[in-house]
């Protein structure tokens, strides 16, 4: 341990350490920034292709925050990201719409629900209930909709369903206002 | 070389961070739900511990005593952020599953504990030995706990997407409680009792 413990030396030392640390972080950020962006885009592209299997590319509409899957330059539908608080933390969902407003399907991008219970929202038996639903049917069965909740994980199921429905309504509202 | 081996071996059993020192139990409880997480967390943890022990032992003669803890924390936080960014950029799948627990390494008391108790008082070589030993100690503890939790909680054993085997009779009806935080307490409690009974006692 250093012997010079009085005066300004500790302050200067700590400041120096902080500067070095900032420099190291700036450098790391510069190296990884593009990679991280790329990884996120890859992730979205991978999920889009499971919703729109015939797509051969996609564009991102920045103004409306929409992903537009394309096949031979023709749009196949629309997709966007919905977020809703689940049982623990935010669930982030990729919502795919047909060219009309029926649901193409959903994919879970990020969730931290209880393993073994709420985390089952990523499994296909739950997700396969969504394709083809009209906006008003995206509710849990007991609330008059057409989606069965996962046993023991009503909160997580409900969060997904409500998040998707609200996001679609909001998005359609937003698009309706602009055109 | 003798002290290198001694410092290396100490962390594995005699002062195992999880089972003997009982440090860093928060991330251990939270992340040990699957073998993948345990392996990923152990590797990330060991990298940070190794780097922090090296840096701190190198500057140990210059750090003013009064600001040593802030200095250690800044160094550890910087290293963790670097590991976090690297994982996000290069191994996004692992980064996704470890999620919020990587930033939690900053407050993992094992790392700060080793900085304060060991690296700030010992040579760089010995600090490297200490970091590797503690890292391996943490890793086998994590792997043992997550193995038990995954086997009982999901009824099967998967490693990095490959299915290894299904426990007969548990595959369809897993004991999901073992994946919840209370299951982690059960497992750690029983293991601690077991190690005490076997006579592995505290020894620094």
Coordinates of C-alpha atoms in Angstrom, one line a residue:
Chain A
X1 CA 0.0 0.0 0.0
X2 CA 1.2 3.5 -0.7
X3 CA 2.8 5.5 2.0
X4 CA 1.8 9.0 0.7
X5 CA -1.7 9.0 2.2
X6 CA -2.1 12.7 3.0
X7 CA -2.7 15.8 0.9
X8 CA -4.0 15.6 -2.6
X9 CA -2.2 12.5 -3.7
X10 CA -5.2 10.1 -3.1
X11 CA -7.5 12.5 -5.0
X12 CA -5.0 12.7 -7.9
X13 CA -4.5 9.0 -7.9
X14 CA -8.2 8.2 -8.0
X15 CA -8.8 10.7 -10.8
X16 CA -6.0 9.2 -12.8
X17 CA -7.5 5.7 -12.4
X18 CA -10.9 7.0 -13.5
X19 CA -9.3 8.6 -16.6
X20 CA -7.5 5.4 -17.5
X21 CA -10.8 3.5 -17.0
X22 CA -12.7 5.9 -19.2
X23 CA -10.1 5.6 -22.0
X24 CA -10.3 1.8 -21.8
X25 CA -14.0 1.8 -22.0
X26 CA -14.1 4.3 -24.9
X27 CA -11.7 2.0 -26.8
X28 CA -13.8 -1.1 -26.0
X29 CA -16.9 0.7 -27.1
X30 CA -15.4 1.7 -30.4
X31 CA -14.3 -1.9 -31.1
X32 CA -17.6 -3.6 -30.1
X33 CA -20.2 -1.0 -31.1
X34 CA -20.7 -2.1 -34.7
X35 CA -20.6 -5.8 -33.7
X36 CA -23.3 -5.3 -31.1
X37 CA -25.5 -3.4 -33.6
X38 CA -24.9 -6.2 -36.1
X39 CA -25.7 -8.9 -33.5
X40 CA -29.0 -7.2 -32.7
X41 CA -30.0 -6.9 -36.4
X42 CA -29.0 -10.5 -36.9
X43 CA -31.3 -11.5 -34.1
X44 CA -34.2 -9.6 -35.5
X45 CA -33.6 -10.9 -39.0
X46 CA -33.5 -14.5 -37.7
X47 CA -36.8 -14.0 -35.9
X48 CA -38.4 -12.2 -38.9
X49 CA -37.5 -15.1 -41.1
X50 CA -39.4 -17.5 -38.9
X51 CA -42.5 -15.3 -39.1
X52 CA -42.1 -14.7 -42.9
X53 CA -40.4 -17.8 -44.2
X54 CA -40.5 -16.6 -47.8
X55 CA -38.7 -13.4 -47.2
X56 CA -35.3 -12.7 -48.8
X57 CA -34.5 -9.4 -47.1
X58 CA -36.0 -6.6 -45.1
X59 CA -36.0 -2.9 -44.7
X60 CA -36.4 -0.8 -41.7
X61 CA -38.8 2.1 -41.7
X62 CA -37.2 4.5 -39.3
X63 CA -40.1 7.0 -39.1
X64 CA -42.7 4.5 -38.1
X65 CA -40.3 2.1 -36.4
X66 CA -41.5 -0.8 -38.7
X67 CA -39.6 -3.7 -40.1
X68 CA -40.8 -4.5 -43.6
X69 CA -40.0 -8.1 -44.8
X70 CA -39.5 -8.3 -48.5
X71 CA -39.7 -11.0 -51.1
X72 CA -38.4 -10.0 -54.5
X73 CA -38.7 -6.3 -53.5
X74 CA -42.4 -6.8 -52.6
X75 CA -43.5 -6.2 -48.9
X76 CA -44.9 -9.3 -47.2
X77 CA -46.3 -7.5 -44.2
X78 CA -45.1 -5.5 -41.3
X79 CA -43.4 -6.2 -38.1
X80 CA -42.5 -4.2 -35.0
X81 CA -41.3 -4.6 -31.5
X82 CA -43.8 -4.5 -28.5
X83 CA -42.7 -4.2 -24.9
X84 CA -44.7 -5.0 -21.8
X85 CA -43.9 -5.6 -18.2
X86 CA -44.2 -9.2 -17.3
X87 CA -43.9 -11.1 -14.0
X88 CA -40.2 -10.0 -13.7
X89 CA -38.9 -7.4 -16.0
X90 CA -39.8 -6.3 -19.5
X91 CA -40.9 -8.8 -22.1
X92 CA -39.9 -7.7 -25.6
X93 CA -41.9 -9.2 -28.4
X94 CA -41.6 -9.1 -32.2
X95 CA -45.1 -8.7 -33.7
X96 CA -45.6 -9.6 -37.3
X97 CA -48.7 -8.4 -39.2
X98 CA -50.2 -9.6 -42.6
X99 CA -50.7 -6.8 -45.1
X100 CA -54.1 -6.4 -43.6
X101 CA -54.3 -6.2 -39.8
X102 CA -54.5 -9.9 -38.9
X103 CA -51.6 -11.3 -36.9
X104 CA -48.9 -13.1 -38.7
X105 CA -47.4 -14.4 -35.5
X106 CA -45.2 -13.3 -32.6
X107 CA -41.8 -14.1 -31.3
X108 CA -40.3 -13.4 -28.0
X109 CA -37.1 -11.4 -28.3
X110 CA -36.2 -11.0 -24.7
X111 CA -37.8 -12.1 -21.4
X112 CA -36.7 -12.9 -17.8
X113 CA -39.8 -14.7 -16.6
X114 CA -39.6 -17.5 -14.1
X115 CA -37.8 -20.5 -15.6
X116 CA -40.1 -23.5 -15.9
X117 CA -43.3 -21.4 -15.6
X118 CA -43.4 -17.9 -17.2
X119 CA -40.4 -18.6 -19.4
X120 CA -42.6 -21.1 -21.3
X121 CA -44.0 -18.1 -23.3
X122 CA -41.1 -18.7 -25.7
X123 CA -42.2 -22.2 -26.5
X124 CA -44.1 -23.0 -29.7
X125 CA -47.2 -24.5 -28.0
X126 CA -48.0 -21.0 -26.7
X127 CA -46.8 -19.0 -29.7
X128 CA -48.6 -21.1 -32.3
X129 CA -51.9 -19.8 -30.9
X130 CA -51.3 -16.4 -32.3
X131 CA -51.1 -16.6 -36.1
X132 CA -54.3 -15.6 -37.9
X133 CA -56.0 -13.8 -34.9
X134 CA -57.9 -10.6 -35.4
X135 CA -56.8 -7.8 -33.1
X136 CA -59.9 -8.1 -30.9
X137 CA -59.3 -11.9 -30.4
X138 CA -55.8 -11.3 -28.9
X139 CA -57.0 -11.7 -25.3
X140 CA -56.9 -14.6 -22.9
X141 CA -59.7 -17.1 -23.2
X142 CA -61.2 -16.2 -19.9
X143 CA -61.4 -12.6 -21.0
X144 CA -63.3 -13.5 -24.2
X145 CA -60.2 -13.9 -26.5
X146 CA -58.7 -16.9 -28.2
X147 CA -55.4 -17.4 -26.4
X148 CA -55.1 -20.0 -23.7
X149 CA -52.9 -18.9 -20.8
X150 CA -50.0 -21.1 -19.7
X151 CA -50.9 -23.1 -16.5
X152 CA -49.3 -21.4 -13.5
X153 CA -48.2 -18.4 -15.5
X154 CA -51.2 -16.3 -16.0
X155 CA -49.3 -13.1 -15.4
X156 CA -46.7 -13.8 -18.0
X157 CA -49.3 -15.0 -20.6
X158 CA -51.5 -12.0 -20.0
X159 CA -48.5 -9.6 -20.3
X160 CA -47.7 -11.1 -23.8
X161 CA -51.3 -11.0 -25.0
X162 CA -52.0 -7.5 -23.6
X163 CA -48.6 -6.2 -24.8
X164 CA -49.3 -7.5 -28.4
X165 CA -52.8 -6.2 -28.6
X166 CA -52.0 -2.7 -27.2
X167 CA -48.9 -2.4 -29.5
X168 CA -51.0 -3.3 -32.6
X169 CA -53.7 -0.8 -31.7
X170 CA -51.1 1.9 -31.0
X171 CA -49.2 1.2 -34.2
X172 CA -52.3 1.2 -36.3
X173 CA -53.4 4.5 -34.7
X174 CA -50.1 6.0 -35.3
X175 CA -50.0 4.9 -39.0
X176 CA -53.7 6.0 -39.4
X177 CA -52.9 9.5 -38.2
X178 CA -50.0 10.0 -40.6
X179 CA -51.7 8.9 -43.8
Chain B
X1 CA 6.9 -22.2 -7.4
X2 CA 5.9 -23.8 -4.1
X3 CA 3.8 -20.8 -3.1
X4 CA 2.2 -20.5 -6.5
X5 CA 0.8 -24.1 -6.2
X6 CA -0.2 -23.4 -2.6
X7 CA -2.1 -20.2 -3.6
X8 CA -3.6 -22.0 -6.5
X9 CA -4.9 -25.0 -4.7
X10 CA -6.2 -23.1 -1.7
X11 CA -9.1 -21.5 -3.6
X12 CA -10.4 -24.8 -5.0
X13 CA -11.4 -26.6 -1.8
X14 CA -10.0 -25.2 1.4
X15 CA -11.2 -21.6 0.8
X16 CA -13.7 -22.3 -1.8
X17 CA -15.6 -19.0 -2.4
X18 CA -19.0 -20.6 -2.5
X19 CA -19.0 -23.4 -0.1
X20 CA -16.4 -22.3 2.5
X21 CA -16.1 -18.5 2.3
X22 CA -19.9 -18.2 1.5
X23 CA -19.2 -15.2 -0.7
X24 CA -20.9 -14.2 -3.9
X25 CA -24.0 -16.3 -3.1
X26 CA -26.4 -13.8 -4.9
X27 CA -25.1 -14.4 -8.4
X28 CA -24.6 -18.1 -7.6
X29 CA -28.3 -18.4 -6.6
X30 CA -29.6 -16.4 -9.5
X31 CA -27.6 -17.8 -12.4
X32 CA -27.3 -21.5 -11.5
X33 CA -30.5 -22.6 -13.2
X34 CA -28.8 -24.2 -16.2
X35 CA -25.4 -25.7 -16.9
X36 CA -24.9 -23.2 -19.8
X37 CA -25.3 -20.3 -17.5
X38 CA -22.9 -21.8 -14.9
X39 CA -20.2 -22.3 -17.5
X40 CA -20.7 -18.9 -19.0
X41 CA -20.8 -17.1 -15.7
X42 CA -17.7 -19.0 -14.4
X43 CA -15.7 -18.1 -17.5
X44 CA -16.7 -14.4 -17.3
X45 CA -16.1 -14.3 -13.6
X46 CA -12.6 -15.9 -13.8
X47 CA -11.6 -13.5 -16.6
X48 CA -12.6 -10.5 -14.5
X49 CA -11.0 -11.9 -11.3
X50 CA -7.8 -12.7 -13.1
X51 CA -7.5 -9.2 -14.7
X52 CA -8.5 -7.4 -11.5
X53 CA -6.0 -9.4 -9.4
X54 CA -3.2 -8.7 -11.9
X55 CA -3.9 -5.0 -12.2
X56 CA -4.3 -4.5 -8.5
X57 CA -1.2 -6.5 -7.5
X58 CA 0.8 -4.4 -10.0
X59 CA -0.3 -1.1 -8.6
X60 CA -0.5 -2.3 -5.0
X61 CA 2.5 -0.3 -3.8
X62 CA 1.2 3.0 -5.2
X63 CA -2.5 2.9 -4.1
X64 CA -3.1 5.3 -1.3
X65 CA -4.8 3.4 1.6
X66 CA -7.6 5.8 2.0
X67 CA -8.9 5.5 -1.5
X68 CA -8.1 1.9 -2.1
X69 CA -11.7 0.6 -2.1
X70 CA -12.9 3.2 -4.7
X71 CA -9.9 2.5 -6.8
X72 CA -10.6 -1.3 -6.7
X73 CA -14.3 -0.7 -7.5
X74 CA -13.5 1.5 -10.5
X75 CA -11.0 -1.1 -11.9
X76 CA -13.4 -4.0 -11.4
X77 CA -16.4 -2.0 -12.9
X78 CA -14.3 -1.2 -15.9
X79 CA -13.3 -4.8 -16.4
X80 CA -16.8 -6.0 -16.1
X81 CA -18.1 -3.5 -18.6
X82 CA -15.4 -4.5 -21.0
X83 CA -16.4 -8.2 -20.6
X84 CA -20.1 -7.3 -21.0
X85 CA -19.5 -5.4 -24.2
X86 CA -17.3 -8.1 -25.6
X87 CA -19.9 -10.8 -24.9
X88 CA -22.7 -8.7 -26.4
X89 CA -20.6 -8.2 -29.5
X90 CA -19.0 -11.6 -30.0
X91 CA -21.2 -14.1 -28.2
X92 CA -24.7 -12.5 -28.2
X93 CA -26.4 -15.8 -27.3
X94 CA -24.5 -16.2 -24.0
X95 CA -24.9 -12.5 -23.3
X96 CA -28.6 -12.8 -23.7
X97 CA -28.9 -15.7 -21.3
X98 CA -26.6 -14.2 -18.6
X99 CA -28.4 -10.9 -19.2
X100 CA -28.3 -8.7 -16.1
X101 CA -26.0 -11.0 -14.1
X102 CA -22.8 -9.9 -15.9
X103 CA -23.1 -6.3 -14.6
X104 CA -23.7 -7.9 -11.2
X105 CA -20.1 -9.2 -11.2
X106 CA -19.2 -5.6 -10.3
X107 CA -20.7 -6.1 -6.8
X108 CA -19.7 -9.7 -6.6
X109 CA -18.0 -9.6 -3.3
X110 CA -15.6 -12.4 -4.2
X111 CA -13.7 -10.2 -6.6
X112 CA -13.5 -7.2 -4.3
X113 CA -12.7 -9.6 -1.5
X114 CA -9.7 -11.1 -3.3
X115 CA -8.6 -7.6 -4.3
X116 CA -8.6 -6.4 -0.7
X117 CA -7.5 -9.6 1.0
X118 CA -5.0 -11.0 -1.4
X119 CA -4.0 -9.0 -4.5
X120 CA -3.3 -5.8 -2.7
X121 CA -0.8 -7.6 -0.4
X122 CA 0.8 -10.2 -2.6
X123 CA 3.0 -10.4 -5.7
X124 CA 1.5 -10.6 -9.2
X125 CA 2.5 -14.2 -9.6
X126 CA 0.8 -15.2 -6.4
X127 CA -2.3 -13.1 -7.3
X128 CA -2.6 -14.9 -10.6
X129 CA -2.4 -18.3 -8.8
X130 CA -5.1 -17.0 -6.4
X131 CA -7.4 -15.8 -9.2
X132 CA -7.1 -19.1 -11.1
X133 CA -7.7 -21.2 -7.9
X134 CA -10.7 -19.1 -6.8
X135 CA -12.0 -19.1 -10.4
X136 CA -11.9 -22.9 -10.5
X137 CA -13.4 -23.1 -7.0
X138 CA -16.3 -20.9 -8.1
X139 CA -16.7 -22.8 -11.4
X140 CA -17.0 -26.3 -9.9
X141 CA -19.4 -25.0 -7.2
X142 CA -21.6 -23.3 -9.8
X143 CA -21.5 -26.4 -12.1
X144 CA -22.4 -28.7 -9.3
X145 CA -25.3 -26.6 -8.1
X146 CA -26.7 -25.9 -11.6
X147 CA -26.3 -29.6 -12.5
X148 CA -28.5 -30.6 -9.6
X149 CA -31.0 -27.8 -10.3
X150 CA -31.2 -28.5 -14.0
X151 CA -31.6 -32.3 -13.5
X152 CA -34.4 -32.0 -10.9
X153 CA -36.0 -28.8 -12.3
X154 CA -36.2 -29.7 -16.0
X155 CA -35.8 -33.5 -15.8
X156 CA -33.2 -33.5 -18.5
X157 CA -29.6 -32.4 -19.2
X158 CA -28.8 -30.0 -22.1
X159 CA -25.5 -28.4 -22.7
X160 CA -25.2 -25.6 -25.3
X161 CA -28.3 -26.7 -27.2
X162 CA -27.3 -30.4 -27.3
X163 CA -29.6 -32.8 -25.5
X164 CA -27.5 -35.2 -23.4
X165 CA -30.1 -37.3 -21.5
X166 CA -33.4 -37.4 -19.8
X167 CA -33.9 -38.4 -16.2
X168 CA -36.2 -41.4 -16.1
X169 CA -39.5 -40.5 -14.5
X170 CA -38.7 -36.8 -14.3
X171 CA -38.7 -35.8 -18.0
X172 CA -42.5 -35.2 -18.1
X173 CA -43.0 -34.1 -14.5
X174 CA -40.0 -32.0 -13.5
X175 CA -39.8 -30.5 -10.0
X176 CA -40.0 -26.9 -11.2
X177 CA -39.4 -25.6 -7.7
X178 CA -35.7 -26.3 -8.1
X179 CA -35.5 -23.7 -10.8
X180 CA -36.9 -21.1 -8.5
X181 CA -34.8 -19.1 -6.0
X182 CA -36.0 -21.3 -3.1
X183 CA -34.8 -24.4 -5.0
X184 CA -31.4 -22.8 -5.1
X185 CA -31.4 -22.3 -1.3
X186 CA -32.4 -25.9 -0.8
X187 CA -29.6 -27.2 -3.0
X188 CA -26.9 -24.9 -1.5
X189 CA -28.1 -25.6 2.0
X190 CA -27.9 -29.4 1.5
X191 CA -24.5 -29.2 -0.2
X192 CA -23.1 -27.0 2.6
X193 CA -24.4 -29.4 5.2
X194 CA -22.8 -32.2 3.2
X195 CA -19.4 -30.5 3.0
X196 CA -19.4 -29.7 6.7
X197 CA -20.4 -33.3 7.5
X198 CA -17.5 -34.5 5.3
X199 CA -15.2 -32.5 7.5
X200 CA -14.2 -29.8 5.0
X201 CA -13.8 -27.0 7.4
X202 CA -13.0 -23.3 7.1
X203 CA -9.3 -22.7 6.6
X204 CA -7.7 -19.4 5.5

